[in-house]
Coordinates of C-alpha atoms and ligand atoms in Angstrom, one line a residue:
X1 CA -23.4 11.9 -10.7
X2 CA -21.3 9.2 -12.4
X3 CA -18.7 6.9 -11.0
X4 CA -17.1 3.5 -11.4
X5 CA -16.5 1.4 -8.2
X6 CA -15.3 -2.1 -7.7
X7 CA -13.2 -4.3 -5.4
X8 CA -11.5 -7.3 -7.0
X9 CA -11.4 -9.5 -3.9
X10 CA -13.9 -11.4 -1.8
X11 CA -12.9 -10.7 1.8
X12 CA -13.0 -13.0 4.8
X13 CA -12.0 -10.8 7.8
X14 CA -11.6 -12.1 11.4
X15 CA -9.4 -13.6 14.1
X16 CA -8.4 -17.0 12.7
X17 CA -9.6 -16.3 9.1
X18 CA -6.3 -17.4 7.7
X19 CA -7.0 -21.0 8.9
X20 CA -9.5 -21.2 6.0
X21 CA -6.6 -21.1 3.4
X22 CA -6.6 -24.9 2.6
X23 CA -10.4 -25.1 2.5
X24 CA -10.7 -22.1 0.2
X25 CA -7.9 -23.3 -2.1
X26 CA -9.4 -26.8 -2.4
X27 CA -12.9 -25.2 -2.8
X28 CA -11.6 -23.5 -6.0
X29 CA -10.3 -26.9 -7.3
X30 CA -6.6 -26.2 -6.6
X31 CA -4.2 -29.1 -6.5
X32 CA -0.8 -27.3 -6.4
X33 CA -0.2 -23.8 -4.9
X34 CA 2.7 -21.4 -5.4
X35 CA 3.1 -19.9 -1.9
X36 CA 5.1 -16.6 -1.7
X37 CA 6.5 -14.9 1.4
X38 CA 9.7 -13.3 2.6
X39 CA 12.2 -14.6 5.2
X40 CA 10.9 -12.3 8.0
X41 CA 7.4 -13.8 7.7
X42 CA 8.8 -17.3 7.8
X43 CA 10.9 -16.4 10.9
X44 CA 7.8 -15.0 12.6
X45 CA 6.4 -18.6 12.4
X46 CA 3.4 -17.6 10.3
X47 CA 4.0 -19.7 7.2
X48 CA 4.2 -23.3 8.5
X49 CA 0.6 -23.3 9.9
X50 CA -0.8 -22.0 6.7
X51 CA 1.1 -24.6 4.6
X52 CA -0.4 -27.3 7.0
X53 CA -3.9 -26.1 6.1
X54 CA -3.1 -26.6 2.4
X55 CA -1.7 -30.1 3.0
X56 CA -4.7 -31.1 5.1
X57 CA -7.0 -30.1 2.3
X58 CA -5.0 -32.1 -0.3
X59 CA -3.2 -29.1 -1.9
X60 CA 0.5 -29.4 -2.6
X61 CA 2.6 -26.3 -1.8
X62 CA 5.6 -25.1 -3.8
X63 CA 7.3 -22.5 -1.6
X64 CA 9.1 -19.3 -2.7
X65 CA 10.8 -17.5 0.2
X66 CA 12.8 -14.9 -1.8
X67 CA 10.4 -11.9 -1.8
X68 CA 12.3 -8.7 -1.6
X69 CA 11.1 -5.2 -0.4
X70 CA 10.2 -2.8 -3.3
X71 CA 9.9 -6.0 -5.4
X72 CA 12.3 -5.8 -8.4
X73 CA 11.3 -7.0 -11.9
X74 CA 14.2 -9.4 -11.9
X75 CA 12.9 -11.2 -8.8
X76 CA 9.4 -11.3 -10.3
X77 CA 10.7 -13.0 -13.5
X78 CA 12.7 -15.5 -11.5
X79 CA 9.7 -16.5 -9.3
X80 CA 7.4 -16.6 -12.3
X81 CA 9.7 -19.0 -14.1
X82 CA 9.6 -21.3 -11.1
X83 CA 5.8 -21.1 -10.8
X84 CA 5.4 -21.9 -14.5
X85 CA 7.8 -24.8 -14.3
X86 CA 5.9 -26.2 -11.3
X87 CA 2.7 -26.0 -13.2
X88 CA 0.8 -24.5 -10.2
X89 CA -2.9 -23.8 -10.4
X90 CA -3.3 -21.2 -7.6
X91 CA -1.0 -18.5 -6.1
X92 CA -0.9 -17.7 -2.4
X93 CA 0.7 -14.6 -1.0
X94 CA 1.6 -14.3 2.7
X95 CA 3.1 -11.0 3.9
X96 CA 3.1 -7.3 3.4
X97 CA 2.6 -5.3 0.2
X98 CA 5.9 -6.7 -1.3
X99 CA 4.7 -10.3 -1.1
X100 CA 1.2 -9.6 -2.3
X101 CA 2.3 -7.3 -5.1
X102 CA 4.9 -9.8 -6.2
X103 CA 2.2 -12.6 -6.2
X104 CA -0.1 -10.4 -8.4
X105 CA 2.7 -9.8 -10.9
X106 CA 3.7 -13.5 -11.0
X107 CA 0.1 -14.5 -11.4
X108 CA -0.1 -12.1 -14.5
X109 CA 2.9 -14.0 -15.9
X110 CA 1.3 -17.4 -15.5
X111 CA -1.2 -16.6 -18.2
X112 CA 0.4 -13.6 -20.1
X113 CA 3.9 -13.5 -21.6
X114 CA 7.0 -12.0 -19.9
X115 CA 8.5 -9.5 -19.3
X116 CA 6.3 -7.9 -16.6
X117 CA 7.5 -4.4 -17.6
X118 CA 5.2 -4.4 -20.6
X119 CA 2.2 -4.2 -18.3
X120 CA 3.2 -0.9 -16.6
X121 CA -0.1 1.1 -16.7
X122 CA -3.8 0.6 -16.3
X123 CA -5.8 -2.2 -18.0
X124 CA -2.8 -3.6 -19.9
X125 CA -3.2 -7.2 -18.8
X126 CA -5.3 -9.1 -21.4
X127 CA -5.8 -12.6 -19.9
X128 CA -7.1 -13.4 -16.4
X129 CA -4.6 -15.1 -14.1
X130 CA -5.1 -18.1 -11.8
X131 CA -7.0 -17.7 -8.5
X132 CA -4.9 -15.7 -6.0
X133 CA -5.4 -15.8 -2.2
X134 CA -3.8 -12.9 -0.4
X135 CA -3.1 -13.1 3.3
X136 CA -1.8 -9.8 4.8
X137 CA 0.6 -9.8 7.8
X138 CA 0.9 -6.0 8.0
X139 CA -1.8 -3.3 8.2
X140 CA -0.5 -1.1 5.5
X141 CA -0.7 -1.4 1.7
X142 CA -4.2 -2.8 1.5
X143 CA -2.8 -4.7 -1.5
X144 CA -5.0 -7.7 -0.5
X145 CA -8.0 -5.8 -1.8
X146 CA -6.6 -3.4 -4.5
X147 CA -6.3 -3.8 -8.2
X148 CA -2.7 -2.6 -8.3
X149 CA 0.7 -4.3 -8.2
X150 CA 3.8 -2.1 -7.7
X151 CA 7.0 -3.6 -9.2
X152 CA 10.3 -1.8 -9.5
X153 CA 11.8 -1.5 -13.0
X154 CA 15.4 -1.9 -12.2
X155 CA 16.7 -0.5 -15.5
X156 CA 14.4 2.6 -15.6
X157 CA 14.7 3.0 -11.7
X158 CA 10.9 3.4 -11.6
X159 CA 8.1 1.9 -9.6
X160 CA 5.7 0.6 -12.1
X161 CA 2.0 0.8 -11.3
X162 CA 0.3 -2.2 -12.9
X163 CA -3.4 -1.9 -12.4
X164 CA -6.9 -2.5 -13.4
X165 CA -8.5 -5.7 -14.8
X166 CA -7.1 -9.1 -13.8
X167 CA -4.5 -7.8 -11.3
X168 CA -6.2 -8.0 -7.9
X169 CA -6.4 -11.0 -5.6
X170 CA -9.4 -13.3 -5.8
X171 CA -9.7 -13.8 -2.1
X172 CA -8.3 -11.8 0.9
X173 CA -8.0 -13.7 4.2
X174 CA -7.6 -10.8 6.7
X175 CA -6.6 -12.3 10.0
X176 CA -5.6 -9.7 12.8
X177 CA -3.8 -12.5 14.7
X178 CA -1.2 -12.7 12.0
X179 CA -0.2 -9.0 12.6
X180 CA 0.4 -9.4 16.3
X181 CA 4.1 -10.3 16.0
X182 CA 4.9 -7.3 13.7
X183 CA 7.8 -5.2 15.1
X184 CA 7.0 -1.7 16.3
X185 CA 8.9 0.0 13.5
X186 CA 7.0 -1.9 10.8
X187 CA 3.7 -1.4 12.5
X188 CA 4.3 2.4 12.6
X189 CA 5.6 2.8 9.0
X190 CA 3.0 0.4 7.4
X191 CA 0.3 2.1 9.4
X192 CA 1.3 5.5 8.2
X193 CA 1.2 4.1 4.6
X194 CA -2.5 3.1 5.3
X195 CA -3.2 6.6 6.7
X196 CA -1.7 8.1 3.6
X197 CA -4.0 6.0 1.4
X198 CA -7.1 7.1 3.3
X199 CA -6.2 10.8 3.3
X200 CA -5.0 10.8 -0.4
X201 CA -8.1 8.9 -1.5
X202 CA -10.4 11.3 0.4
X203 CA -9.0 14.5 -1.2
X204 CA -8.3 12.9 -4.6
X205 CA -9.8 14.3 -7.8
X206 CA -11.1 10.8 -8.3
X207 CA -13.0 10.6 -5.0
X208 CA -16.7 9.7 -4.9
X209 CA -19.2 9.3 -2.1
X210 CA -18.6 5.5 -1.7
X211 CA -14.8 6.1 -1.4
X212 CA -15.3 9.1 0.9
X213 CA -17.3 7.1 3.4
X214 CA -14.6 4.3 3.4
X215 CA -11.7 6.8 3.6
X216 CA -13.1 8.7 6.6
X217 CA -13.8 5.6 8.6
X218 CA -10.3 4.3 7.7
X219 CA -8.8 7.6 9.0
X220 CA -10.8 7.2 12.3
X221 CA -9.7 3.6 12.8
X222 CA -6.0 4.2 11.9
X223 CA -5.5 7.5 13.8
X224 CA -7.2 6.1 17.0
X225 CA -5.2 2.8 17.0
X226 CA -1.8 3.3 15.4
X227 CA 0.0 4.4 18.5
X228 CA -1.6 1.6 20.6
X229 CA -0.8 -1.0 18.0
X230 CA 2.8 0.2 17.8
X231 CA 3.5 0.5 21.5
X232 CA 1.5 -2.5 22.7
X233 CA 1.7 -5.0 19.8
X234 CA -0.4 -7.7 21.5
X235 CA -3.5 -5.4 21.8
X236 CA -5.8 -7.5 19.6
X237 CA -8.4 -4.8 19.4
X238 CA -5.9 -2.2 18.2
X239 CA -4.4 -4.7 15.7
X240 CA -7.9 -5.7 14.4
X241 CA -8.8 -2.0 13.9
X242 CA -5.6 -1.3 12.1
X243 CA -6.1 -4.2 9.7
X244 CA -9.7 -3.1 9.1
X245 CA -8.6 0.5 8.6
X246 CA -5.8 -0.4 6.2
X247 CA -8.2 -2.6 4.2
X248 CA -11.0 0.1 4.1
X249 CA -8.3 2.6 2.9
X250 CA -7.5 0.0 0.2
X251 CA -11.2 -0.2 -0.8
X252 CA -11.1 3.6 -1.1
X253 CA -7.9 4.2 -3.0
X254 CA -8.2 1.3 -5.5
X255 CA -11.2 3.4 -6.8
X256 CA -10.3 7.0 -6.0
X257 CA -6.5 6.6 -6.6
X258 CA -3.9 8.5 -4.6
X259 CA -2.0 11.8 -4.7
X260 CA 1.3 13.6 -4.4
X261 CA 2.6 11.8 -1.3
X262 CA 2.8 8.6 -3.3
X263 CA 4.2 10.4 -6.3
X264 CA 7.1 11.5 -4.2
X265 CA 7.4 8.2 -2.3
X266 CA 7.7 6.0 -5.4
X267 CA 10.9 7.7 -6.8
X268 CA 12.3 7.8 -3.2
X269 CA 12.0 4.0 -3.0
X270 CA 13.0 3.4 -6.6
X271 CA 16.3 5.3 -6.2
X272 CA 17.1 4.7 -2.5
X273 CA 15.2 1.5 -1.7
X274 CA 13.5 3.4 1.2
X275 CA 10.6 1.3 2.7
X276 CA 7.3 2.5 1.1
X277 CA 5.7 3.3 4.4
X278 CA 8.6 5.4 5.7
X279 CA 8.7 7.3 2.4
X280 CA 5.0 8.1 2.6
X281 CA 5.1 9.0 6.3
X282 CA 7.9 11.5 5.7
X283 CA 6.1 13.4 3.0
X284 CA 2.5 13.2 4.3
X285 CA 2.3 16.3 6.6
X286 CA 4.0 18.6 4.0
X287 CA 1.9 17.4 1.1
X288 CA -1.2 17.9 3.2
X289 CA -0.1 21.4 4.1
X290 CA 0.4 22.1 0.3
X291 CA -3.0 20.7 -0.5
X292 CA -5.1 22.5 2.2
X293 CA -5.9 25.6 0.0
X294 CA -7.3 23.3 -2.7
X295 CA -9.5 21.1 -0.4
X296 CA -9.9 23.0 2.8
X297 CA -13.4 21.7 3.7
X298 CA -12.3 18.1 3.0
X299 CA -9.3 18.5 5.3
X300 CA -11.7 19.8 8.0
X301 CA -13.7 16.5 7.6
X302 CA -10.4 14.7 8.1
X303 CA -9.7 16.6 11.3
X304 CA -13.2 15.5 12.6
X305 CA -12.5 11.9 11.6
X306 CA -9.2 12.1 13.5
X307 CA -11.3 13.0 16.6
X308 CA -10.0 16.6 16.8
X309 CA -12.4 19.0 18.5
X310 CA -13.0 21.6 15.7
X311 CA -15.7 23.6 17.6
X312 CA -15.2 27.3 16.9
X313 CA -12.4 26.7 14.4
X314 CA -12.4 28.1 10.8
X315 CA -12.1 25.4 8.1
X316 CA -8.5 26.4 7.5
X317 CA -7.7 26.2 11.2
X318 CA -9.3 22.7 11.4
X319 CA -7.4 21.6 8.3
X320 CA -4.1 22.9 9.8
X321 CA -4.9 20.9 13.0
X322 CA -5.1 17.8 11.0
X323 CA -1.7 18.5 9.5
X324 CA -0.3 19.1 13.0
X325 CA -1.7 15.8 14.2
X326 CA 0.1 13.9 11.4
X327 CA 3.3 15.8 12.2
X328 CA 3.0 14.8 15.8
X329 CA 2.2 11.2 15.0
X330 CA 5.4 11.0 12.9
X331 CA 7.3 12.3 15.9
X332 CA 5.7 10.0 18.4
X333 CA 6.2 7.0 16.0
X334 CA 9.9 8.0 15.5
X335 CA 9.6 8.3 11.7
X336 CA 13.0 9.6 10.4
X337 CA 13.6 12.6 8.2
X338 CA 14.9 12.3 4.6
X339 CA 18.4 13.4 5.9
X340 CA 18.3 10.7 8.6
X341 CA 17.5 8.1 5.8
X342 CA 20.7 9.1 4.0
X343 CA 18.9 10.7 1.0
X344 CA 21.2 13.1 -0.8
X345 CA 20.0 16.6 -1.7
X346 CA 21.7 16.4 -5.0
X347 CA 19.0 13.9 -6.1
X348 CA 16.1 16.3 -5.3
X349 CA 15.9 17.6 -8.9
X350 CA 15.6 14.1 -10.3
X351 CA 13.1 13.0 -7.6
X352 CA 10.9 16.1 -8.3
X353 CA 10.9 15.4 -12.1
X354 CA 10.0 11.7 -11.5
X355 CA 7.3 12.7 -9.1
X356 CA 5.5 14.9 -11.6
X357 CA 5.3 12.0 -14.1
X358 CA 3.6 9.6 -11.6
X359 CA -0.1 8.7 -12.3
X360 CA -1.1 9.7 -8.8
X361 CA 0.0 13.3 -9.4
X362 CA -2.9 13.8 -11.8
X363 CA -5.3 12.9 -8.9
X364 CA -3.8 15.3 -6.4
X365 CA -6.3 18.0 -5.5
X366 CA -3.7 20.8 -6.2
X367 CA -1.5 20.7 -9.3
X368 CA 2.1 20.9 -8.2
X369 CA 5.0 22.6 -10.1
X370 CA 8.5 21.3 -9.9
X371 CA 9.3 24.1 -7.5
X372 CA 6.4 23.0 -5.2
X373 CA 7.8 19.4 -5.1
X374 CA 11.3 20.7 -4.4
X375 CA 9.9 22.9 -1.5
X376 CA 8.1 19.8 0.0
X377 CA 11.3 17.7 -0.3
X378 CA 13.3 20.5 1.4
X379 CA 10.8 20.7 4.3
X380 CA 11.0 16.9 4.7
X381 CA 14.8 16.9 4.8
Ligands
LIG1 ZN1 1.1 3.2 -0.3

């Protein structure tokens, strides 16, 4: 047996953990923080309390509220120029994957030259960044604990995967109380992203025993809490389990990598600006169905983790039951189809070609042809 396993971030998980921000930043010797978030997080009233903890600890805050979904390279360069000019010594990200991925990219550019596009790939960043504290407000990407930053190349219309050394956050402050105000739609789509991470990591060609254990527990936590968290947002136990599940899925996939669901989702978002979680949720049941013959026993394990009673079922039947459960979850959570998202069929050819070039395709348990991807897109339409 041989494997490599690591998690870039120290984690503090718990109700109220985000209140430690100022203390943690000051503890690392910070005097001036670059704090990144989007307007939605600000409107939810999350930012001001966090800035107050920085001030109370003697750390000045330079705020950037212009984070965009599917963060474009142009926005990253603009924010990096501001952070460099302000001479900050720590970066803080508050929000979902877009805020945290943007902060990781900007942190790279604080100690490495622009443009960000030259770092597309794995282990391409040569100089460590400043300390980075990530505070998730969604239970989705797990970006607070992964060694990846996903930035959109606006010229190539491609989601770059910048990963490996010197990319991840130094500290993750995972506070379920910050996710309580998340609207139902965002809870559902980001939660389905987390479920996709756990399932893809579990059946990945890069899976190993440590990631398997984490992925299965994540599937259990997410499947048994996603509907509750979506329909009764103030259920703290459900919120807490979702944040823990998304983070454990992050532990798993930062090591085991992902699969064909993400390979299809990335070009969908790059071309149509579709939210990442929605793009994954749409493709998940159909890619699972495609993958069942190549990883039947593993899909049976997934069914068991989902709390499906598999007594008397063949492995294939159990695997199909897991696929059906995901299809039903999509229906219950009102995840749209590709058609409902306004995706035009004329783009399927380009989407399929782009999907085959994605890094995660090489980790998918079954090697897809272009026709296979086109068939999946057709089913998801
Ligand atoms: Zn994802």
